[in-house]
Tab-separated table of C-alpha atoms in Angstrom:
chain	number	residue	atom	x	y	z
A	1	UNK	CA	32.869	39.063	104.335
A	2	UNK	CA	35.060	39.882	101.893
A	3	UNK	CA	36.033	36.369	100.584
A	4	UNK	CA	32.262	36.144	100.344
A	5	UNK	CA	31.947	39.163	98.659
A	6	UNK	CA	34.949	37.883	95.846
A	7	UNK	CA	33.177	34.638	95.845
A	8	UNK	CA	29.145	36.137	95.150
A	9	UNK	CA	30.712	38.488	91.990
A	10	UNK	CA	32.475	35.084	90.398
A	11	UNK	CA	29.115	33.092	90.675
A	12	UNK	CA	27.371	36.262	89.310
A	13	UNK	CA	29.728	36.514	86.603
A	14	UNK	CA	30.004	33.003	86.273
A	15	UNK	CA	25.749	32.550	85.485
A	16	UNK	CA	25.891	35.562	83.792
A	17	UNK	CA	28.522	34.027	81.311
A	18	UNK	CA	25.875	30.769	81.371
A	19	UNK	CA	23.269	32.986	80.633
A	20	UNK	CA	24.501	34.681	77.570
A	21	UNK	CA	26.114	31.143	76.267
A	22	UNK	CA	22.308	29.472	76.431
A	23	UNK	CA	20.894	32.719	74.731
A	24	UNK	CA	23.304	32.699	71.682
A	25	UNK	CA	22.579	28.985	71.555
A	26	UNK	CA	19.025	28.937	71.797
A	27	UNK	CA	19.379	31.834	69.382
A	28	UNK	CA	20.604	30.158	66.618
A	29	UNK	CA	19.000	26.687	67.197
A	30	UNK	CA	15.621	28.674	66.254
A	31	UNK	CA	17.149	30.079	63.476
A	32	UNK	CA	18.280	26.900	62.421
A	33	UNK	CA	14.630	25.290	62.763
A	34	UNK	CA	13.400	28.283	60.947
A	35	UNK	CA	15.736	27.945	58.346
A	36	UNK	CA	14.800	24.297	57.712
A	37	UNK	CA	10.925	24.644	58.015
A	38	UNK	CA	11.285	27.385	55.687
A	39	UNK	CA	13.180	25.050	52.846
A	40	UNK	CA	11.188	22.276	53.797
A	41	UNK	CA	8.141	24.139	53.063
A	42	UNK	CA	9.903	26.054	49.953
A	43	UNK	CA	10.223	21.624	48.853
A	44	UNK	CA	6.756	21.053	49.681
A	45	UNK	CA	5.726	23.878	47.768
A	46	UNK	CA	7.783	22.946	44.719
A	47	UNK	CA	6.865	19.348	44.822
A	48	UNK	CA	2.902	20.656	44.674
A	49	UNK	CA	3.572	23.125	41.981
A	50	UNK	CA	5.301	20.034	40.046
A	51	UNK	CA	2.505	17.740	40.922
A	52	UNK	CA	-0.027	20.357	39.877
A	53	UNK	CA	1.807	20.981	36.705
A	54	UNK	CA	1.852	17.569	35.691
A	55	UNK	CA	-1.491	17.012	36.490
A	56	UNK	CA	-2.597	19.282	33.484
A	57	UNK	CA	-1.041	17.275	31.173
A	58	UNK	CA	-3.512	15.144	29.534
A	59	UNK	CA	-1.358	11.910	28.292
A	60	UNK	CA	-4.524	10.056	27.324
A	61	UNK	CA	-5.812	12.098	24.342
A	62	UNK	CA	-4.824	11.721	21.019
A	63	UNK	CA	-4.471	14.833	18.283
A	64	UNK	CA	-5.118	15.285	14.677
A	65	UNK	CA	-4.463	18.519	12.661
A	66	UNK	CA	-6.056	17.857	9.291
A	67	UNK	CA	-6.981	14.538	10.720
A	68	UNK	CA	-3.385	14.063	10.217
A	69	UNK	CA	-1.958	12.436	13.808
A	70	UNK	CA	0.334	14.400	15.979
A	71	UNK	CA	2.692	13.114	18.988
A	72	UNK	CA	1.653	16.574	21.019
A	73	UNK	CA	1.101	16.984	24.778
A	74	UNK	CA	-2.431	18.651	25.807
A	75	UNK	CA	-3.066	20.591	28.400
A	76	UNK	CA	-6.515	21.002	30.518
A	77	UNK	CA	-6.375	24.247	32.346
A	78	UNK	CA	-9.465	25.807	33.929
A	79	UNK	CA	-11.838	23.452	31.527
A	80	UNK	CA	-9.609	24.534	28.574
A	81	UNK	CA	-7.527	22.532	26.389
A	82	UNK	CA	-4.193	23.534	25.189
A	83	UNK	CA	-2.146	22.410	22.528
A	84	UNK	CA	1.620	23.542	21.792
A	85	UNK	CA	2.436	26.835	20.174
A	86	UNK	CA	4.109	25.939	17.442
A	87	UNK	CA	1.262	24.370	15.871
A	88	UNK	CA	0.022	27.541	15.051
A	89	UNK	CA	2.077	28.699	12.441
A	90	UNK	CA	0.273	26.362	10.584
A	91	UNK	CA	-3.360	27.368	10.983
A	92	UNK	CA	-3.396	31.683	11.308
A	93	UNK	CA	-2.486	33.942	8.125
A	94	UNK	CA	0.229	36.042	9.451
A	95	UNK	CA	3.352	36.098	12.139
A	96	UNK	CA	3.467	34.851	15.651
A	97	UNK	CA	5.673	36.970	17.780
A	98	UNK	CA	7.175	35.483	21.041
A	99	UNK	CA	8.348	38.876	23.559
A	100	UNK	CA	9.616	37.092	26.973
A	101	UNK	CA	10.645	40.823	28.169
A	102	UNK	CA	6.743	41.042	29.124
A	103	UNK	CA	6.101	37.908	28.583
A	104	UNK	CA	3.428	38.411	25.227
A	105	UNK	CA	2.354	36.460	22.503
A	106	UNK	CA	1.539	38.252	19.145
A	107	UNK	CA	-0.293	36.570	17.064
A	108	UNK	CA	-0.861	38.265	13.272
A	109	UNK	CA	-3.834	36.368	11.783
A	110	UNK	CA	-5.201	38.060	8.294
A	111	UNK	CA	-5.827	42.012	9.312
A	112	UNK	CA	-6.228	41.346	13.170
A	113	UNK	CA	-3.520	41.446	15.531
A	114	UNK	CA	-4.217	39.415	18.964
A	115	UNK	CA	-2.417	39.854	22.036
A	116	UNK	CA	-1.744	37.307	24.564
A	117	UNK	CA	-0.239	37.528	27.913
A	118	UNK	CA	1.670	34.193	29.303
A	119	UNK	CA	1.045	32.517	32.591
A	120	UNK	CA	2.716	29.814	34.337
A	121	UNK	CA	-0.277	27.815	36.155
A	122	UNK	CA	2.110	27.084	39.122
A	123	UNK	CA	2.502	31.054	39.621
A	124	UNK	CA	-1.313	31.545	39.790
A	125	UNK	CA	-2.484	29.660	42.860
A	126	UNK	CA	-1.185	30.051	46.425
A	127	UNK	CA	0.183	27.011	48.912
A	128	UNK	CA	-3.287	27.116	49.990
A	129	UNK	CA	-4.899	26.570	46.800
A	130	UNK	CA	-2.988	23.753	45.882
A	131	UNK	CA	-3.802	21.918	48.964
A	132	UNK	CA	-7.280	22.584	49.127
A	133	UNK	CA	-7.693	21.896	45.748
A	134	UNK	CA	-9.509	25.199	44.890
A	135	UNK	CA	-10.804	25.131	41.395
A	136	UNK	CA	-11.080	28.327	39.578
A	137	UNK	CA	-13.992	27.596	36.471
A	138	UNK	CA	-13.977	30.456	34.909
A	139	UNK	CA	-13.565	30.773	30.838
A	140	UNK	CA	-10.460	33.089	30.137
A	141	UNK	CA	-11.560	34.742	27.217
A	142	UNK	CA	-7.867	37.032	26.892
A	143	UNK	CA	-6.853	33.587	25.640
A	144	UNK	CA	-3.637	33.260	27.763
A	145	UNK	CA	-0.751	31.610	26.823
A	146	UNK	CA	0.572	28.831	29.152
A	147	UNK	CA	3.843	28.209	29.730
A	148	UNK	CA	4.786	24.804	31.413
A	149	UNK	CA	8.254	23.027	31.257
A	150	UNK	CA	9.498	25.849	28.848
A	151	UNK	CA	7.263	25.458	26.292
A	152	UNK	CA	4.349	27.622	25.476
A	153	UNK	CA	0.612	26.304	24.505
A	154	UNK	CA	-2.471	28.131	23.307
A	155	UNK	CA	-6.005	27.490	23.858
A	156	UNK	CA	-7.943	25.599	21.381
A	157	UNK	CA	-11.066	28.269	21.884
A	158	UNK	CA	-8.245	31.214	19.999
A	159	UNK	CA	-8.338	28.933	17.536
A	160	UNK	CA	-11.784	27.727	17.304
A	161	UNK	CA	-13.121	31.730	17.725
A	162	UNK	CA	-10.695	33.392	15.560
A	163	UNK	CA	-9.456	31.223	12.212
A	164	UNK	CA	-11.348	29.437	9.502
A	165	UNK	CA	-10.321	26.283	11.675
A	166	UNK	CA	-13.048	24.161	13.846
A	167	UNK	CA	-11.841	22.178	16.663
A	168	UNK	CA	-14.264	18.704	16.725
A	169	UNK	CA	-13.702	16.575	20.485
A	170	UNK	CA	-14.967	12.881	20.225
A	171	UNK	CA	-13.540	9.371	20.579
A	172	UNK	CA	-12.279	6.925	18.183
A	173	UNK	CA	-12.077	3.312	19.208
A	174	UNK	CA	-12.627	4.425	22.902
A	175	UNK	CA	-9.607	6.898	23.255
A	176	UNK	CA	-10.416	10.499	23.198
A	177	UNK	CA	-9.443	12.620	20.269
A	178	UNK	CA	-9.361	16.141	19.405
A	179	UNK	CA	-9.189	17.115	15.772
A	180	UNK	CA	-8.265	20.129	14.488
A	181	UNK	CA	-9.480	20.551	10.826
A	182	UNK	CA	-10.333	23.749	8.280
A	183	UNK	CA	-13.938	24.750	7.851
A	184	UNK	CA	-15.401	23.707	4.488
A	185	UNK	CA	-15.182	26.592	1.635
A	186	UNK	CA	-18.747	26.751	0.622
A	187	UNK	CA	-20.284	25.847	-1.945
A	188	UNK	CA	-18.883	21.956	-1.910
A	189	UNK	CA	-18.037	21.203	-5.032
A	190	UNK	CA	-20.799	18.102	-5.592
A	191	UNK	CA	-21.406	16.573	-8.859
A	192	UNK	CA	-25.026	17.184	-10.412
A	193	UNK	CA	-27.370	14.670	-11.426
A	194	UNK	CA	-30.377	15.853	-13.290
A	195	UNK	CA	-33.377	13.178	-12.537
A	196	UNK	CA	-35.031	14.492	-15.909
A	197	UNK	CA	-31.935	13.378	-18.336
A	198	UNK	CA	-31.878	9.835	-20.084
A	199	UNK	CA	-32.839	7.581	-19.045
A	200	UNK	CA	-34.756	10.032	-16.521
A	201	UNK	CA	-36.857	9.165	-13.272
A	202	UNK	CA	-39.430	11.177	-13.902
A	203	UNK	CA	-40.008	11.154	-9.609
A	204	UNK	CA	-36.598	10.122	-8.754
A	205	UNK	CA	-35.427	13.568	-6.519
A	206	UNK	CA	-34.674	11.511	-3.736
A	207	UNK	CA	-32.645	8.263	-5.399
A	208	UNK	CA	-31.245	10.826	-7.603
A	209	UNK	CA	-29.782	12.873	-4.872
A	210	UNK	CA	-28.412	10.156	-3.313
A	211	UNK	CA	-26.618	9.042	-6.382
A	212	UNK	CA	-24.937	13.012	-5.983
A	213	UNK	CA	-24.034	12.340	-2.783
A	214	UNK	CA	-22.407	8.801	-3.307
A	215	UNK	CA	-20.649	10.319	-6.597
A	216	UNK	CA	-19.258	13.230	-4.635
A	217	UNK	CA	-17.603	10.104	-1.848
A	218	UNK	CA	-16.012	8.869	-5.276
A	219	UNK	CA	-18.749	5.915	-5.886
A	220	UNK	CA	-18.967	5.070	-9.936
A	221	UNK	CA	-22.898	4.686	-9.747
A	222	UNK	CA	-25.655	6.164	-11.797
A	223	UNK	CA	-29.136	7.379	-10.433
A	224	UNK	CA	-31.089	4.601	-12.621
A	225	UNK	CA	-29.090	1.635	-10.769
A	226	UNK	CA	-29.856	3.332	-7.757
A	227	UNK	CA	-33.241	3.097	-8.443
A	228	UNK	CA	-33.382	-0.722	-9.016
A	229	UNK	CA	-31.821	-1.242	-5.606
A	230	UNK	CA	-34.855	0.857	-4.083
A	231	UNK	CA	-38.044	-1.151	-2.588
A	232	UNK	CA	-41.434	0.029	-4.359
A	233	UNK	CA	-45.093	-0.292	-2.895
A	234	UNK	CA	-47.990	0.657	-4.714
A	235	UNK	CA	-49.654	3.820	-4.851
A	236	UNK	CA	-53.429	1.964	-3.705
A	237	UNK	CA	-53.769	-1.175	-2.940
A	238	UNK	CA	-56.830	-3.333	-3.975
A	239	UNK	CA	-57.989	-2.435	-0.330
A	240	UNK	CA	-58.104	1.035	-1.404
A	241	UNK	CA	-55.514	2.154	0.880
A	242	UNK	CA	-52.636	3.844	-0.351
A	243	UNK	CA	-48.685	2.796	-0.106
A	244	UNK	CA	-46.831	4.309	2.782
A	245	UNK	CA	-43.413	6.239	2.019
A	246	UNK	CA	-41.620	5.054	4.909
A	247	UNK	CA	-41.507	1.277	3.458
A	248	UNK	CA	-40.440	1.993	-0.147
A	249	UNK	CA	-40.805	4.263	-3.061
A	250	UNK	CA	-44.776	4.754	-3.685
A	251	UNK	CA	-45.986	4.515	-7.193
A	252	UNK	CA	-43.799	4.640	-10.366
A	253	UNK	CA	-40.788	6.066	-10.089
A	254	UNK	CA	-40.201	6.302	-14.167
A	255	UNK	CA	-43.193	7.513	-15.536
A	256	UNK	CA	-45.342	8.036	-12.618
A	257	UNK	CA	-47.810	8.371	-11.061
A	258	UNK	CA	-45.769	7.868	-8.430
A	259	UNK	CA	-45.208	9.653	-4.702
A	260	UNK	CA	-41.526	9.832	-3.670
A	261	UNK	CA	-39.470	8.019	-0.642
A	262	UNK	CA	-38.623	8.920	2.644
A	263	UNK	CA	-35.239	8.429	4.083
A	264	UNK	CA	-35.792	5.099	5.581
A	265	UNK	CA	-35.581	2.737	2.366
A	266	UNK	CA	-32.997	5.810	0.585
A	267	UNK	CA	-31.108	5.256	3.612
A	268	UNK	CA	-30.574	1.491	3.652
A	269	UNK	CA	-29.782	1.607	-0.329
A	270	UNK	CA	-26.747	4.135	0.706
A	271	UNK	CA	-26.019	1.774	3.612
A	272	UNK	CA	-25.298	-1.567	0.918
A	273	UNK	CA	-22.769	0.955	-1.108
A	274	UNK	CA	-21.251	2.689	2.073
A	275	UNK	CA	-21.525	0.524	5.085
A	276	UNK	CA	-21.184	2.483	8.582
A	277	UNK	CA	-19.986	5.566	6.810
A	278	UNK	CA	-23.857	6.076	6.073
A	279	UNK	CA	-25.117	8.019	8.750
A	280	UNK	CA	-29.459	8.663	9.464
A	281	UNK	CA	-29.323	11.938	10.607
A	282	UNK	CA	-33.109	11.782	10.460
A	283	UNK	CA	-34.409	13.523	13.528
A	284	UNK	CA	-31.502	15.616	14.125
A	285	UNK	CA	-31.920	19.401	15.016
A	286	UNK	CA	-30.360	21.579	12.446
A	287	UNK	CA	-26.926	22.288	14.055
A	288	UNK	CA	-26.313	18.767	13.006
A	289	UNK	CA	-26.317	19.428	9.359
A	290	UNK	CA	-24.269	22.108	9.438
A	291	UNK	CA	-21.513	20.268	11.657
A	292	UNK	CA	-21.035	17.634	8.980
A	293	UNK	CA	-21.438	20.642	6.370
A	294	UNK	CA	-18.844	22.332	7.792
A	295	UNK	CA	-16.463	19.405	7.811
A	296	UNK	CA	-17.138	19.091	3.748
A	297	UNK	CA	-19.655	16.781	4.175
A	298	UNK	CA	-22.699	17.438	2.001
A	299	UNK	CA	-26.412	16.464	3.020
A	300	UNK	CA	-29.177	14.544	2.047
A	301	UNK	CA	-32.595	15.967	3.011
A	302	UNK	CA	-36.207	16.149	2.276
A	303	UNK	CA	-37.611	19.562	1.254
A	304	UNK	CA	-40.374	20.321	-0.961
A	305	UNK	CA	-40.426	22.187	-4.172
A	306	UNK	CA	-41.517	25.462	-2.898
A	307	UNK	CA	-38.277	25.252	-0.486
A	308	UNK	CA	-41.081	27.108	2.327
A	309	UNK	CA	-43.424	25.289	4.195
A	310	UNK	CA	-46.746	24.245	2.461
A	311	UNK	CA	-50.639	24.025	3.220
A	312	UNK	CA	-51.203	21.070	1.173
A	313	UNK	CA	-50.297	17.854	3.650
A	314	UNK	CA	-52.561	15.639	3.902
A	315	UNK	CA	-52.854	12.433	5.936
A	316	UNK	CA	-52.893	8.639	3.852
A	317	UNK	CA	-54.356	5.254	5.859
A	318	UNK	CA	-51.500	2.844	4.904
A	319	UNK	CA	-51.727	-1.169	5.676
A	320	UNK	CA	-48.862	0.130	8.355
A	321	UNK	CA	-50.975	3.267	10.015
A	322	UNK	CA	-51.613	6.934	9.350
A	323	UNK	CA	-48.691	8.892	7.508
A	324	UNK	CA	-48.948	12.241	6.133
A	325	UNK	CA	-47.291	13.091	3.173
A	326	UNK	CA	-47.787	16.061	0.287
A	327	UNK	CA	-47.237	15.799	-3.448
A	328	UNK	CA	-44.968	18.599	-3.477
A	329	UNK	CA	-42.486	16.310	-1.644
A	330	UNK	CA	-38.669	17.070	-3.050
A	331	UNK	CA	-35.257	15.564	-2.283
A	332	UNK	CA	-31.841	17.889	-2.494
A	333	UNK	CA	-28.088	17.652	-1.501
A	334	UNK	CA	-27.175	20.403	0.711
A	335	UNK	CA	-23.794	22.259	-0.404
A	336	UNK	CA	-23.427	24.976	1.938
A	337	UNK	CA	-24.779	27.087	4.241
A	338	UNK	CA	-24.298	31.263	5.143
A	339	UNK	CA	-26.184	33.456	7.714
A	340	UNK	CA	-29.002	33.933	4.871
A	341	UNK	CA	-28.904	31.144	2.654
A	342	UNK	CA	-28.380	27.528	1.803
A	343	UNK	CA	-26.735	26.347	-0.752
A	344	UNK	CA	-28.241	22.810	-2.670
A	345	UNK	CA	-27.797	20.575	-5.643
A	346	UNK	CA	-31.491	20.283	-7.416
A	347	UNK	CA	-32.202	17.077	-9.391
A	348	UNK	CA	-34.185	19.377	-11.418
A	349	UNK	CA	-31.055	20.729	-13.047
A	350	UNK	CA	-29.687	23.305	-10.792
A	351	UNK	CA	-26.126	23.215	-8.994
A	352	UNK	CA	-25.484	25.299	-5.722
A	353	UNK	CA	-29.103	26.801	-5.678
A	354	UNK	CA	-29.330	29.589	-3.232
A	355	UNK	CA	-32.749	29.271	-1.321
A	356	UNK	CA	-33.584	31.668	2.269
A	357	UNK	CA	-32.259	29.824	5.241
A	358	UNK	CA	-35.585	30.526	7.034
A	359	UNK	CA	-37.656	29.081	4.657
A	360	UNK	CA	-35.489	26.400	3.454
A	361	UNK	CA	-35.180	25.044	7.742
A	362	UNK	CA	-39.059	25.540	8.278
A	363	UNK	CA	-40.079	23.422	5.473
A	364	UNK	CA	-37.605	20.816	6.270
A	365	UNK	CA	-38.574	20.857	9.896
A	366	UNK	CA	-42.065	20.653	8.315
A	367	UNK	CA	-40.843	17.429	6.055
A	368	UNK	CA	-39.987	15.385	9.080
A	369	UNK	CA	-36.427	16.517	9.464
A	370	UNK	CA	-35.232	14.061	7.280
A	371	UNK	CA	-31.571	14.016	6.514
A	372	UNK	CA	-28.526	11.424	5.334
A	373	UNK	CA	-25.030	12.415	5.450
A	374	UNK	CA	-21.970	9.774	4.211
A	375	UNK	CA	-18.536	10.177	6.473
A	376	UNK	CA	-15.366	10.230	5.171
């Protein structure tokens, strides 16, 4: 019994020894497959937050500041673009202050300080959202600061909302551009023409204006060669029915009697001097004229002398239909625009005319909403 007894304690001891060699092994295998799923997933993770960074960059649109090209990355974040930075020194009146201790933009811009905090996109969204794609659209209007392979970019809508700089998105031979470019200092400086000066057109506001408007794009042309260029119908036919504005000028444009024009015929005169850079805006809601305004472009439009609407149209049977027209018909170059007012060139002999904005956009509503603008 005793030999047994010796014998039972050294297999005891011996799968106790076993025992505590298998523990300490299995042990530290786990550990060791913990270890390694947690850097593989600390990999995966990385390689999304790389992916995800680079898919912000936007590689296939082009940038002009002062329609002036720049090689600069752009970033789309949250329905946002962002451009670098350092392009800002250029546009805001004051410092830019860079504090990575709490990681703050200061931007000094005329009397207004603006402060914006810095993100890093990959630091924003979890494992989860990355894989699942999770979309966050809502408009940041603190105006963070990205930061994304150690540089820094701002949103375009600081810039847009807070300088005297617009921000204009659009395409130019099929790639997509964004142009950065300084809002127009109103009133634009366009040459006056006064219809009533020798050799005058006694009803030339519209072929007049349009002779400002080419003059202003650097064009050497006068308002009387304009005029010969125009297409003329009469003011009644034999028939008794009277000439329609839409196909030419009606009447006599000299002496009178005559009508006027509208933009149609005007429009296809600017077209032989200009080409494609003649634009019919005709038709357009008002917005429109004070985009191209904005961008120093002035306007063409038809108004009427009383710059408010009137109560004296009445309707003319033409050989081409019904059109109604009034005799208080007037032509202008638009030169600016404020909250109250627009600004216009009169072919009567007025430059930068101040007229009620209210007024001045019922009565051209009223007119047809007729308007010609020539691009740069």
């Amino acid at each position: 019994m005793g030999v047994s007894r010796k014998w039972i304690k050294k297999l005891i001891l011996f799968f106790v020894v076993i025992l505590v060699f298998m523990s300490k092994y299995v042990g530290d295998s786990q550990q060791d497959t913990e270890a390694i799923a947690v850097a593989n997933t600390m990999e995966e993770e990385t390689t999304y937050q790389m992916d995800y960074e680079q898919s912000l960059m936007q590689n296939d649109i082009e940038l002009y500041i002062e329609f002036n090209k720049l090689e600069e990355e752009i970033i789309l974040y949250k329905e946002q673009y962002y451009i670098p930075l350092s392009n800002l020194s250029n546009i805001v009146k004051g410092n830019i202050m860079i504090n990575p201790l709490i990681d703050m933009v200061t931007v000094f811009h005329e009397e207004q300080a603006f402060y914006l905090s810095i993100h890093r996109p990959s630091e924003l969204f979890s494992m989860d959202d990355l894989l699942n794609k999770t979309k966050d659209t809502k408009t940041e209007r603190n105006y963070i600061v990205l930061e994304l392979k150690q540089n820094l970019f701002i949103p375009l809508s600081f810039i847009q909302d807070n300088t005297d700089y617009l921000v204009e998105t659009d395409k130019r031979e099929g790639v997509k551009t964004i142009t950065i470019y300084r809002k127009a200092q109103f009133p634009l400086d366009v040459p006056l023409i006064n219809q009533m000066a020798s050799p005058r057109l006694y009803n030339g506001c519209e072929i007049t204006s349009l002779a400002m408007l080419l003059q202003f794009h650097g064009l050497d042309v006068t308002k009387n060669e304009l005029a010969n260029e125009l297409r003329y119908v009469p003011m009644t036919y034999a028939s008794g029915l009277k000439g329609n504005p839409n196909e030419g000028f009606v009447g006599d444009i000299v002496d009178g009697p005559g009508l006027g024009v509208n933009h149609g015929p005007v429009y296809d005169v600017a077209k032989d001097h200009v080409g494609e850079r003649a634009l019919n805006l005709t038709g357009s809601n008002l917005e429109e004229l004070y985009y191209y305004l904005d961008q120093g472009l002035p306007v063409w439009v038809i108004i009427n002398t009383a710059y408010a609407p009137v109560s004296d149209i009445q309707t003319w049977q033409t050989p081409t239909g019904e059109v109604d027209i009034t005799f208080s018909v007037h032509s202008v170059v638009l030169t600016g625009y404020d909250k109250g007012t627009v600004s216009l060139n009169d072919p009567y002999g007025t430059k930068n005319r101040e007229v009620k904005r209210e007024n001045f956009e019922d009565a051209w509503k009223q007119m047809g909403s007729q308007a010609i603008v020539v691009t740069r």
